[in-house]
Amino acid sequence: MANDTMTIRLVLRNDRLSIKQKQHLSLTGRVLTLVLMYAFLIFMAVLMIFPFYWMIITSLKTGTEIQAVQQTYWPTVIYWENYSQAVSRMEFGNVIANTLIVGIISTIGTIITTILAAFAFARLEFKGRDAVFMLLLSTMMIPGEMMVNTNYITVSLFGLTGGSGGIGPYVAMIIPFMVSIFYIYLLRQNFKQVPNELYLAAKVDGKSDWAFLWKVMVPLAAPTLITICILKLMGAWNSYVWPNLVSGGETKYYLVTNALRNTFNSLNNPDDAGAQMAATVIVTVPLLLLFIIFRKYIMRGVGRAGIKG
């Protein structure tokens, strides 16, 4: 029986390039790739930073220079009076106090409801759990603006809108937003990363679900909870439509964004444009500092929620 033989022929392509020339081309390609990548990143960074730069220089311009046809990229005369006018006219003490009251109380309420709901959907076994959770997730596709009318009718029936006096408008600004489906989903995904054996061991040890939640689950999910706190505070700081609606136009209930919009009349008074931009700079700085200080917690919390181990 004849043996079958197979011949393998290796063909080397002669591109007439030496090893040094190939290394040089490879290095050139890597350098060119890095240059193009960093050029793109720098361009995008400038594109993102430019609106903030324009806001700052506008806050230092006079009304005449702001309304000029030929715009300048640096104020010809630095007009610091815009900042003093912004502070005096916006009543920062009152609006910041209102914003902090609404933001802190609504954040605490959101944290409590989020922890309890996320633990129930992640660990407790009850009939229809997954169906209820999917139904709640589907509500995230409904625009928030569609809820404004129904929420306003509800708080009006309880006399919680502007004109009722007392703490009614504060309650109306807090209660409807103490539950967030997105935050429940975010924390549930984090809770599901905790090994089930740890939960069973705690049950064998005689721990209740309540004790396991607060002594084990909450400490392990601390980065995600910090992320939720930061995002919720930033959302309360930036909210405009709902607070403006329930305040009824009463300045004593204004939050930061409402005061920014309703205090100045930049369309009819050019000088108000600079003061309004100065006020915008003042209220933007705390958010930037908050993000810079806690950015690693935000990235870590969101990142951990997206990994199921």
PDB file of C-alpha atoms in Angstrom:
ATOM      1  CA  MET A   1       0.000   0.000   0.000  1.00  0.00           C
ATOM      2  CA  ALA A   2       1.561   3.235  -1.132  1.00  0.00           C
ATOM      3  CA  ASN A   3       1.979   5.951   1.441  1.00  0.00           C
ATOM      4  CA  ASP A   4       0.268   9.243   0.626  1.00  0.00           C
ATOM      5  CA  THR A   5       2.632  12.136   0.895  1.00  0.00           C
ATOM      6  CA  MET A   6       1.787  15.813   1.179  1.00  0.00           C
ATOM      7  CA  THR A   7       4.245  18.519   0.343  1.00  0.00           C
ATOM      8  CA  ILE A   8       3.984  21.943   1.998  1.00  0.00           C
ATOM      9  CA  ARG A   9       5.681  24.741   0.133  1.00  0.00           C
ATOM     10  CA  LEU A  10       6.430  27.968   2.022  1.00  0.00           C
ATOM     11  CA  VAL A  11       6.459  31.036  -0.179  1.00  0.00           C
ATOM     12  CA  LEU A  12       8.024  34.205   1.197  1.00  0.00           C
ATOM     13  CA  ARG A  13       6.953  37.444  -0.364  1.00  0.00           C
ATOM     14  CA  ASN A  14       9.895  39.596  -1.295  1.00  0.00           C
ATOM     15  CA  ASP A  15       8.731  43.158  -0.779  1.00  0.00           C
ATOM     16  CA  ARG A  16      12.339  44.368  -0.894  1.00  0.00           C
ATOM     17  CA  LEU A  17      12.110  45.893   2.598  1.00  0.00           C
ATOM     18  CA  SER A  18      14.660  45.317   5.265  1.00  0.00           C
ATOM     19  CA  ILE A  19      13.767  44.549   8.876  1.00  0.00           C
ATOM     20  CA  LYS A  20      14.725  48.072   9.945  1.00  0.00           C
ATOM     21  CA  GLN A  21      12.512  49.563   7.251  1.00  0.00           C
ATOM     22  CA  LYS A  22       9.563  47.412   8.381  1.00  0.00           C
ATOM     23  CA  GLN A  23      10.113  48.444  12.009  1.00  0.00           C
ATOM     24  CA  HIS A  24      10.242  52.074  10.923  1.00  0.00           C
ATOM     25  CA  LEU A  25       6.935  51.735   9.024  1.00  0.00           C
ATOM     26  CA  SER A  26       5.310  50.015  12.006  1.00  0.00           C
ATOM     27  CA  LEU A  27       6.508  52.768  14.357  1.00  0.00           C
ATOM     28  CA  THR A  28       5.325  55.452  11.943  1.00  0.00           C
ATOM     29  CA  GLY A  29       1.885  53.845  11.776  1.00  0.00           C
ATOM     30  CA  ARG A  30       1.576  53.730  15.576  1.00  0.00           C
ATOM     31  CA  VAL A  31       2.683  57.347  15.943  1.00  0.00           C
ATOM     32  CA  LEU A  32       0.268  58.470  13.235  1.00  0.00           C
ATOM     33  CA  THR A  33      -2.567  56.583  14.931  1.00  0.00           C
ATOM     34  CA  LEU A  34      -1.786  58.212  18.288  1.00  0.00           C
ATOM     35  CA  VAL A  35      -1.578  61.675  16.726  1.00  0.00           C
ATOM     36  CA  LEU A  36      -4.942  61.279  15.004  1.00  0.00           C
ATOM     37  CA  MET A  37      -6.552  59.868  18.152  1.00  0.00           C
ATOM     38  CA  TYR A  38      -5.308  62.675  20.414  1.00  0.00           C
ATOM     39  CA  ALA A  39      -6.191  65.296  17.807  1.00  0.00           C
ATOM     40  CA  PHE A  40      -9.754  63.956  17.761  1.00  0.00           C
ATOM     41  CA  LEU A  41      -9.916  63.902  21.588  1.00  0.00           C
ATOM     42  CA  ILE A  42      -8.588  67.463  21.829  1.00  0.00           C
ATOM     43  CA  PHE A  43     -11.100  68.644  19.245  1.00  0.00           C
ATOM     44  CA  MET A  44     -13.988  67.025  21.138  1.00  0.00           C
ATOM     45  CA  ALA A  45     -12.719  68.449  24.443  1.00  0.00           C
ATOM     46  CA  VAL A  46     -12.591  71.962  22.992  1.00  0.00           C
ATOM     47  CA  LEU A  47     -16.071  71.430  21.559  1.00  0.00           C
ATOM     48  CA  MET A  48     -17.394  70.487  25.006  1.00  0.00           C
ATOM     49  CA  ILE A  49     -15.537  73.205  26.926  1.00  0.00           C
ATOM     50  CA  PHE A  50     -16.351  76.072  24.562  1.00  0.00           C
ATOM     51  CA  PRO A  51     -19.946  76.642  25.850  1.00  0.00           C
ATOM     52  CA  PHE A  52     -18.591  76.973  29.406  1.00  0.00           C
ATOM     53  CA  TYR A  53     -15.902  79.364  28.203  1.00  0.00           C
ATOM     54  CA  TRP A  54     -18.528  81.437  26.374  1.00  0.00           C
ATOM     55  CA  MET A  55     -20.689  81.504  29.490  1.00  0.00           C
ATOM     56  CA  ILE A  56     -17.801  82.813  31.589  1.00  0.00           C
ATOM     57  CA  ILE A  57     -16.710  85.556  29.183  1.00  0.00           C
ATOM     58  CA  THR A  58     -20.328  86.630  28.638  1.00  0.00           C
ATOM     59  CA  SER A  59     -20.727  87.015  32.391  1.00  0.00           C
ATOM     60  CA  LEU A  60     -17.860  89.537  32.272  1.00  0.00           C
ATOM     61  CA  LYS A  61     -19.208  91.643  29.402  1.00  0.00           C
ATOM     62  CA  THR A  62     -21.415  94.704  29.403  1.00  0.00           C
ATOM     63  CA  GLY A  63     -24.874  94.555  27.856  1.00  0.00           C
ATOM     64  CA  THR A  64     -23.744  96.646  24.888  1.00  0.00           C
ATOM     65  CA  GLU A  65     -20.882  94.288  24.090  1.00  0.00           C
ATOM     66  CA  ILE A  66     -23.116  91.247  24.438  1.00  0.00           C
ATOM     67  CA  GLN A  67     -25.612  92.688  21.928  1.00  0.00           C
ATOM     68  CA  ALA A  68     -22.916  93.784  19.478  1.00  0.00           C
ATOM     69  CA  VAL A  69     -23.001  92.335  15.978  1.00  0.00           C
ATOM     70  CA  GLN A  70     -19.275  91.605  16.015  1.00  0.00           C
ATOM     71  CA  GLN A  71     -18.747  89.261  18.920  1.00  0.00           C
ATOM     72  CA  THR A  72     -15.432  89.174  20.799  1.00  0.00           C
ATOM     73  CA  TYR A  73     -13.803  86.133  22.355  1.00  0.00           C
ATOM     74  CA  TRP A  74     -12.655  88.117  25.378  1.00  0.00           C
ATOM     75  CA  PRO A  75     -14.393  91.115  27.008  1.00  0.00           C
ATOM     76  CA  THR A  76     -12.904  94.462  26.063  1.00  0.00           C
ATOM     77  CA  VAL A  77     -13.753  95.701  29.553  1.00  0.00           C
ATOM     78  CA  ILE A  78     -14.179  93.211  32.404  1.00  0.00           C
ATOM     79  CA  TYR A  79     -17.505  94.077  34.026  1.00  0.00           C
ATOM     80  CA  TRP A  80     -17.482  92.519  37.512  1.00  0.00           C
ATOM     81  CA  GLU A  81     -20.701  94.288  38.455  1.00  0.00           C
ATOM     82  CA  ASN A  82     -22.636  91.479  36.753  1.00  0.00           C
ATOM     83  CA  TYR A  83     -21.785  89.176  39.656  1.00  0.00           C
ATOM     84  CA  SER A  84     -22.829  91.639  42.336  1.00  0.00           C
ATOM     85  CA  GLN A  85     -26.125  92.240  40.505  1.00  0.00           C
ATOM     86  CA  ALA A  86     -26.702  88.494  40.170  1.00  0.00           C
ATOM     87  CA  VAL A  87     -26.181  87.888  43.899  1.00  0.00           C
ATOM     88  CA  SER A  88     -28.398  90.788  44.990  1.00  0.00           C
ATOM     89  CA  ARG A  89     -31.263  90.190  42.554  1.00  0.00           C
ATOM     90  CA  MET A  90     -31.495  86.403  42.743  1.00  0.00           C
ATOM     91  CA  GLU A  91     -31.664  86.225  46.551  1.00  0.00           C
ATOM     92  CA  PHE A  92     -29.221  83.339  46.574  1.00  0.00           C
ATOM     93  CA  GLY A  93     -29.730  82.622  50.258  1.00  0.00           C
ATOM     94  CA  ASN A  94     -33.407  81.828  49.758  1.00  0.00           C
ATOM     95  CA  VAL A  95     -33.158  79.880  46.479  1.00  0.00           C
ATOM     96  CA  ILE A  96     -30.169  77.810  47.581  1.00  0.00           C
ATOM     97  CA  ALA A  97     -31.910  76.989  50.872  1.00  0.00           C
ATOM     98  CA  ASN A  98     -35.011  75.885  48.946  1.00  0.00           C
ATOM     99  CA  THR A  99     -32.934  73.820  46.529  1.00  0.00           C
ATOM    100  CA  LEU A 100     -31.018  72.103  49.330  1.00  0.00           C
ATOM    101  CA  ILE A 101     -34.194  71.353  51.275  1.00  0.00           C
ATOM    102  CA  VAL A 102     -35.893  69.800  48.263  1.00  0.00           C
ATOM    103  CA  GLY A 103     -32.719  68.056  47.055  1.00  0.00           C
ATOM    104  CA  ILE A 104     -31.635  66.547  50.389  1.00  0.00           C
ATOM    105  CA  ILE A 105     -35.082  65.360  51.528  1.00  0.00           C
ATOM    106  CA  SER A 106     -35.972  63.915  48.115  1.00  0.00           C
ATOM    107  CA  THR A 107     -32.565  62.194  47.952  1.00  0.00           C
ATOM    108  CA  ILE A 108     -33.041  60.587  51.375  1.00  0.00           C
ATOM    109  CA  GLY A 109     -36.516  59.422  50.379  1.00  0.00           C
ATOM    110  CA  THR A 110     -35.235  58.091  47.065  1.00  0.00           C
ATOM    111  CA  ILE A 111     -32.419  56.162  48.767  1.00  0.00           C
ATOM    112  CA  ILE A 112     -34.855  54.501  51.189  1.00  0.00           C
ATOM    113  CA  THR A 113     -37.374  53.477  48.529  1.00  0.00           C
ATOM    114  CA  THR A 114     -34.607  52.380  46.160  1.00  0.00           C
ATOM    115  CA  ILE A 115     -32.899  50.156  48.743  1.00  0.00           C
ATOM    116  CA  LEU A 116     -36.125  48.457  49.811  1.00  0.00           C
ATOM    117  CA  ALA A 117     -37.427  47.912  46.265  1.00  0.00           C
ATOM    118  CA  ALA A 118     -34.067  46.751  44.890  1.00  0.00           C
ATOM    119  CA  PHE A 119     -33.639  44.233  47.715  1.00  0.00           C
ATOM    120  CA  ALA A 120     -37.153  42.875  47.178  1.00  0.00           C
ATOM    121  CA  PHE A 121     -36.590  42.397  43.449  1.00  0.00           C
ATOM    122  CA  ALA A 122     -33.084  40.980  43.902  1.00  0.00           C
ATOM    123  CA  ARG A 123     -33.444  38.597  46.886  1.00  0.00           C
ATOM    124  CA  LEU A 124     -37.016  37.999  47.964  1.00  0.00           C
ATOM    125  CA  GLU A 125     -39.021  35.280  46.291  1.00  0.00           C
ATOM    126  CA  PHE A 126     -42.677  36.112  45.668  1.00  0.00           C
ATOM    127  CA  LYS A 127     -45.172  35.310  42.960  1.00  0.00           C
ATOM    128  CA  GLY A 128     -45.030  37.596  39.946  1.00  0.00           C
ATOM    129  CA  ARG A 129     -41.767  39.267  40.988  1.00  0.00           C
ATOM    130  CA  ASP A 130     -40.177  39.281  37.543  1.00  0.00           C
ATOM    131  CA  ALA A 131     -43.426  40.324  35.850  1.00  0.00           C
ATOM    132  CA  VAL A 132     -43.850  43.282  38.213  1.00  0.00           C
ATOM    133  CA  PHE A 133     -40.230  44.301  37.698  1.00  0.00           C
ATOM    134  CA  MET A 134     -40.569  44.173  33.917  1.00  0.00           C
ATOM    135  CA  LEU A 135     -43.761  46.247  34.170  1.00  0.00           C
ATOM    136  CA  LEU A 136     -41.896  48.873  36.213  1.00  0.00           C
ATOM    137  CA  LEU A 137     -39.026  48.893  33.716  1.00  0.00           C
ATOM    138  CA  SER A 138     -41.478  49.485  30.878  1.00  0.00           C
ATOM    139  CA  THR A 139     -42.571  52.741  32.538  1.00  0.00           C
ATOM    140  CA  MET A 140     -39.090  54.135  31.848  1.00  0.00           C
ATOM    141  CA  MET A 141     -40.117  54.439  28.201  1.00  0.00           C
ATOM    142  CA  ILE A 142     -42.868  56.918  29.130  1.00  0.00           C
ATOM    143  CA  PRO A 143     -41.610  60.533  28.870  1.00  0.00           C
ATOM    144  CA  GLY A 144     -41.633  62.375  32.168  1.00  0.00           C
ATOM    145  CA  GLU A 145     -43.549  65.256  30.615  1.00  0.00           C
ATOM    146  CA  MET A 146     -46.574  62.966  30.235  1.00  0.00           C
ATOM    147  CA  MET A 147     -46.739  62.611  34.018  1.00  0.00           C
ATOM    148  CA  VAL A 148     -46.846  66.352  34.694  1.00  0.00           C
ATOM    149  CA  ASN A 149     -50.607  66.801  34.246  1.00  0.00           C
ATOM    150  CA  THR A 150     -51.612  63.808  36.371  1.00  0.00           C
ATOM    151  CA  ASN A 151     -49.116  64.697  39.093  1.00  0.00           C
ATOM    152  CA  TYR A 152     -50.289  68.313  39.128  1.00  0.00           C
ATOM    153  CA  ILE A 153     -53.950  67.290  39.395  1.00  0.00           C
ATOM    154  CA  THR A 154     -53.068  64.986  42.284  1.00  0.00           C
ATOM    155  CA  VAL A 155     -51.133  67.557  44.312  1.00  0.00           C
ATOM    156  CA  SER A 156     -53.802  70.183  43.556  1.00  0.00           C
ATOM    157  CA  LEU A 157     -56.480  67.967  45.073  1.00  0.00           C
ATOM    158  CA  PHE A 158     -54.452  67.859  48.284  1.00  0.00           C
ATOM    159  CA  GLY A 159     -53.878  71.640  48.225  1.00  0.00           C
ATOM    160  CA  LEU A 160     -50.099  71.370  47.843  1.00  0.00           C
ATOM    161  CA  THR A 161     -49.508  73.885  45.047  1.00  0.00           C
ATOM    162  CA  GLY A 162     -48.465  77.528  45.241  1.00  0.00           C
ATOM    163  CA  GLY A 163     -50.936  79.818  46.930  1.00  0.00           C
ATOM    164  CA  SER A 164     -51.797  77.277  49.609  1.00  0.00           C
ATOM    165  CA  GLY A 165     -49.024  78.589  51.832  1.00  0.00           C
ATOM    166  CA  GLY A 166     -46.987  76.648  54.370  1.00  0.00           C
ATOM    167  CA  ILE A 167     -44.917  73.687  53.285  1.00  0.00           C
ATOM    168  CA  GLY A 168     -47.397  72.515  50.646  1.00  0.00           C
ATOM    169  CA  PRO A 169     -45.284  73.427  47.585  1.00  0.00           C
ATOM    170  CA  TYR A 170     -42.203  71.850  49.190  1.00  0.00           C
ATOM    171  CA  VAL A 171     -44.121  68.599  49.689  1.00  0.00           C
ATOM    172  CA  ALA A 172     -45.342  68.758  46.077  1.00  0.00           C
ATOM    173  CA  MET A 173     -41.774  69.173  44.829  1.00  0.00           C
ATOM    174  CA  ILE A 174     -40.510  66.220  46.916  1.00  0.00           C
ATOM    175  CA  ILE A 175     -43.113  63.448  47.122  1.00  0.00           C
ATOM    176  CA  PRO A 176     -43.678  62.671  43.390  1.00  0.00           C
ATOM    177  CA  PHE A 177     -39.954  62.126  42.818  1.00  0.00           C
ATOM    178  CA  MET A 178     -39.027  59.947  45.799  1.00  0.00           C
ATOM    179  CA  VAL A 179     -39.232  56.823  43.613  1.00  0.00           C
ATOM    180  CA  SER A 180     -36.995  56.265  40.582  1.00  0.00           C
ATOM    181  CA  ILE A 181     -37.264  53.105  38.488  1.00  0.00           C
ATOM    182  CA  PHE A 182     -33.828  53.710  36.978  1.00  0.00           C
ATOM    183  CA  TYR A 183     -32.167  53.859  40.399  1.00  0.00           C
ATOM    184  CA  ILE A 184     -34.045  50.731  41.513  1.00  0.00           C
ATOM    185  CA  TYR A 185     -32.767  48.921  38.430  1.00  0.00           C
ATOM    186  CA  LEU A 186     -29.234  50.201  39.021  1.00  0.00           C
ATOM    187  CA  LEU A 187     -29.145  49.026  42.645  1.00  0.00           C
ATOM    188  CA  ARG A 188     -30.909  45.741  41.899  1.00  0.00           C
ATOM    189  CA  GLN A 189     -28.193  44.807  39.426  1.00  0.00           C
ATOM    190  CA  ASN A 190     -25.619  45.599  42.119  1.00  0.00           C
ATOM    191  CA  PHE A 191     -27.442  43.529  44.743  1.00  0.00           C
ATOM    192  CA  LYS A 192     -27.600  40.560  42.358  1.00  0.00           C
ATOM    193  CA  GLN A 193     -23.794  40.494  42.261  1.00  0.00           C
ATOM    194  CA  VAL A 194     -23.702  39.439  45.923  1.00  0.00           C
ATOM    195  CA  PRO A 195     -23.300  35.614  45.989  1.00  0.00           C
ATOM    196  CA  ASN A 196     -26.453  33.776  46.964  1.00  0.00           C
ATOM    197  CA  GLU A 197     -24.356  31.587  49.303  1.00  0.00           C
ATOM    198  CA  LEU A 198     -23.745  34.648  51.467  1.00  0.00           C
ATOM    199  CA  TYR A 199     -27.478  35.178  51.804  1.00  0.00           C
ATOM    200  CA  LEU A 200     -28.092  31.508  52.647  1.00  0.00           C
ATOM    201  CA  ALA A 201     -25.275  31.536  55.203  1.00  0.00           C
ATOM    202  CA  ALA A 202     -26.836  34.568  56.880  1.00  0.00           C
ATOM    203  CA  LYS A 203     -30.206  32.796  57.021  1.00  0.00           C
ATOM    204  CA  VAL A 204     -28.573  29.717  58.575  1.00  0.00           C
ATOM    205  CA  ASP A 205     -26.897  31.988  61.103  1.00  0.00           C
ATOM    206  CA  GLY A 206     -30.326  33.277  62.108  1.00  0.00           C
ATOM    207  CA  LYS A 207     -30.125  36.698  60.450  1.00  0.00           C
ATOM    208  CA  SER A 208     -33.358  38.225  59.242  1.00  0.00           C
ATOM    209  CA  ASP A 209     -33.750  39.733  55.777  1.00  0.00           C
ATOM    210  CA  TRP A 210     -33.807  43.174  57.379  1.00  0.00           C
ATOM    211  CA  ALA A 211     -30.482  42.610  59.174  1.00  0.00           C
ATOM    212  CA  PHE A 212     -28.889  41.072  56.064  1.00  0.00           C
ATOM    213  CA  LEU A 213     -29.975  44.061  53.985  1.00  0.00           C
ATOM    214  CA  TRP A 214     -28.514  46.775  56.238  1.00  0.00           C
ATOM    215  CA  LYS A 215     -25.435  44.939  57.532  1.00  0.00           C
ATOM    216  CA  VAL A 216     -24.308  43.179  54.363  1.00  0.00           C
ATOM    217  CA  MET A 217     -26.003  44.390  51.190  1.00  0.00           C
ATOM    218  CA  VAL A 218     -25.969  48.136  51.817  1.00  0.00           C
ATOM    219  CA  PRO A 219     -22.237  48.315  52.789  1.00  0.00           C
ATOM    220  CA  LEU A 220     -21.298  46.254  49.718  1.00  0.00           C
ATOM    221  CA  ALA A 221     -23.336  48.547  47.467  1.00  0.00           C
ATOM    222  CA  ALA A 222     -21.890  51.764  48.921  1.00  0.00           C
ATOM    223  CA  PRO A 223     -20.344  52.999  45.595  1.00  0.00           C
ATOM    224  CA  THR A 224     -23.666  52.611  43.789  1.00  0.00           C
ATOM    225  CA  LEU A 225     -25.553  54.342  46.602  1.00  0.00           C
ATOM    226  CA  ILE A 226     -23.095  57.239  46.501  1.00  0.00           C
ATOM    227  CA  THR A 227     -23.661  57.461  42.741  1.00  0.00           C
ATOM    228  CA  ILE A 228     -27.435  57.570  43.238  1.00  0.00           C
ATOM    229  CA  CYS A 229     -27.082  60.310  45.873  1.00  0.00           C
ATOM    230  CA  ILE A 230     -24.935  62.466  43.584  1.00  0.00           C
ATOM    231  CA  LEU A 231     -27.141  62.014  40.529  1.00  0.00           C
ATOM    232  CA  LYS A 232     -30.300  62.694  42.541  1.00  0.00           C
ATOM    233  CA  LEU A 233     -28.862  65.881  44.064  1.00  0.00           C
ATOM    234  CA  MET A 234     -27.765  67.069  40.628  1.00  0.00           C
ATOM    235  CA  GLY A 235     -31.223  66.328  39.251  1.00  0.00           C
ATOM    236  CA  ALA A 236     -32.881  68.359  42.025  1.00  0.00           C
ATOM    237  CA  TRP A 237     -30.419  71.202  41.430  1.00  0.00           C
ATOM    238  CA  ASN A 238     -31.225  71.279  37.705  1.00  0.00           C
ATOM    239  CA  SER A 239     -35.005  70.679  37.866  1.00  0.00           C
ATOM    240  CA  TYR A 240     -37.125  73.461  36.402  1.00  0.00           C
ATOM    241  CA  VAL A 241     -40.513  72.510  34.937  1.00  0.00           C
ATOM    242  CA  TRP A 242     -42.140  70.834  37.940  1.00  0.00           C
ATOM    243  CA  PRO A 243     -40.896  73.281  40.637  1.00  0.00           C
ATOM    244  CA  ASN A 244     -41.927  76.211  38.464  1.00  0.00           C
ATOM    245  CA  LEU A 245     -45.389  74.705  38.035  1.00  0.00           C
ATOM    246  CA  VAL A 246     -46.171  73.896  41.673  1.00  0.00           C
ATOM    247  CA  SER A 247     -44.628  77.096  43.070  1.00  0.00           C
ATOM    248  CA  GLY A 248     -47.364  79.125  41.386  1.00  0.00           C
ATOM    249  CA  GLY A 249     -44.925  81.926  40.541  1.00  0.00           C
ATOM    250  CA  GLU A 250     -44.237  82.715  44.206  1.00  0.00           C
ATOM    251  CA  THR A 251     -40.599  83.719  44.571  1.00  0.00           C
ATOM    252  CA  LYS A 252     -40.287  82.348  48.109  1.00  0.00           C
ATOM    253  CA  TYR A 253     -40.597  78.806  46.683  1.00  0.00           C
ATOM    254  CA  TYR A 254     -38.143  79.290  43.794  1.00  0.00           C
ATOM    255  CA  LEU A 255     -35.360  76.800  43.241  1.00  0.00           C
ATOM    256  CA  VAL A 256     -32.097  77.758  41.550  1.00  0.00           C
ATOM    257  CA  THR A 257     -33.209  77.193  37.969  1.00  0.00           C
ATOM    258  CA  ASN A 258     -36.546  78.977  38.493  1.00  0.00           C
ATOM    259  CA  ALA A 259     -34.788  82.029  39.888  1.00  0.00           C
ATOM    260  CA  LEU A 260     -32.340  82.024  36.966  1.00  0.00           C
ATOM    261  CA  ARG A 261     -35.138  82.053  34.423  1.00  0.00           C
ATOM    262  CA  ASN A 262     -37.670  84.340  36.099  1.00  0.00           C
ATOM    263  CA  THR A 263     -35.467  86.951  37.784  1.00  0.00           C
ATOM    264  CA  PHE A 264     -33.827  88.331  34.653  1.00  0.00           C
ATOM    265  CA  ASN A 265     -35.308  89.684  31.434  1.00  0.00           C
ATOM    266  CA  SER A 266     -32.428  89.480  28.984  1.00  0.00           C
ATOM    267  CA  LEU A 267     -34.699  89.838  25.926  1.00  0.00           C
ATOM    268  CA  ASN A 268     -35.838  93.369  26.767  1.00  0.00           C
ATOM    269  CA  ASN A 269     -32.870  94.462  28.879  1.00  0.00           C
ATOM    270  CA  PRO A 270     -29.399  93.739  27.401  1.00  0.00           C
ATOM    271  CA  ASP A 271     -27.718  94.404  30.744  1.00  0.00           C
ATOM    272  CA  ASP A 272     -29.644  91.502  32.260  1.00  0.00           C
ATOM    273  CA  ALA A 273     -27.897  89.054  29.924  1.00  0.00           C
ATOM    274  CA  GLY A 274     -24.540  89.534  31.635  1.00  0.00           C
ATOM    275  CA  ALA A 275     -26.056  89.305  35.119  1.00  0.00           C
ATOM    276  CA  GLN A 276     -27.957  86.180  34.145  1.00  0.00           C
ATOM    277  CA  MET A 277     -24.786  84.551  32.842  1.00  0.00           C
ATOM    278  CA  ALA A 278     -22.977  85.533  36.037  1.00  0.00           C
ATOM    279  CA  ALA A 279     -25.716  83.856  38.072  1.00  0.00           C
ATOM    280  CA  THR A 280     -25.426  80.790  35.840  1.00  0.00           C
ATOM    281  CA  VAL A 281     -21.693  80.596  36.527  1.00  0.00           C
ATOM    282  CA  ILE A 282     -22.320  80.809  40.266  1.00  0.00           C
ATOM    283  CA  VAL A 283     -24.868  77.960  40.287  1.00  0.00           C
ATOM    284  CA  THR A 284     -22.816  75.811  37.869  1.00  0.00           C
ATOM    285  CA  VAL A 285     -19.621  75.821  39.929  1.00  0.00           C
ATOM    286  CA  PRO A 286     -21.033  73.631  42.777  1.00  0.00           C
ATOM    287  CA  LEU A 287     -22.126  70.968  40.281  1.00  0.00           C
ATOM    288  CA  LEU A 288     -18.714  70.942  38.603  1.00  0.00           C
ATOM    289  CA  LEU A 289     -16.948  70.628  41.954  1.00  0.00           C
ATOM    290  CA  LEU A 290     -19.330  67.855  43.002  1.00  0.00           C
ATOM    291  CA  PHE A 291     -18.619  65.918  39.825  1.00  0.00           C
ATOM    292  CA  ILE A 292     -14.839  66.449  40.013  1.00  0.00           C
ATOM    293  CA  ILE A 293     -14.674  65.289  43.637  1.00  0.00           C
ATOM    294  CA  PHE A 294     -16.966  62.266  43.301  1.00  0.00           C
ATOM    295  CA  ARG A 295     -16.415  61.277  39.670  1.00  0.00           C
ATOM    296  CA  LYS A 296     -14.597  58.054  40.600  1.00  0.00           C
ATOM    297  CA  TYR A 297     -17.573  56.953  42.702  1.00  0.00           C
ATOM    298  CA  ILE A 298     -19.953  57.676  39.828  1.00  0.00           C
ATOM    299  CA  MET A 299     -17.851  55.635  37.380  1.00  0.00           C
ATOM    300  CA  ARG A 300     -17.369  52.811  39.882  1.00  0.00           C
ATOM    301  CA  GLY A 301     -21.030  52.654  40.858  1.00  0.00           C
ATOM    302  CA  VAL A 302     -22.329  52.599  37.284  1.00  0.00           C
ATOM    303  CA  GLY A 303     -19.599  50.158  36.224  1.00  0.00           C
ATOM    304  CA  ARG A 304     -20.332  47.688  39.014  1.00  0.00           C
ATOM    305  CA  ALA A 305     -24.048  47.774  38.281  1.00  0.00           C
ATOM    306  CA  GLY A 306     -23.364  46.619  34.729  1.00  0.00           C
ATOM    307  CA  ILE A 307     -21.355  43.528  35.756  1.00  0.00           C
ATOM    308  CA  LYS A 308     -23.085  40.448  37.065  1.00  0.00           C
ATOM    309  CA  GLY A 309     -20.700  37.983  38.686  1.00  0.00           C
TER     310      GLY A 309
END
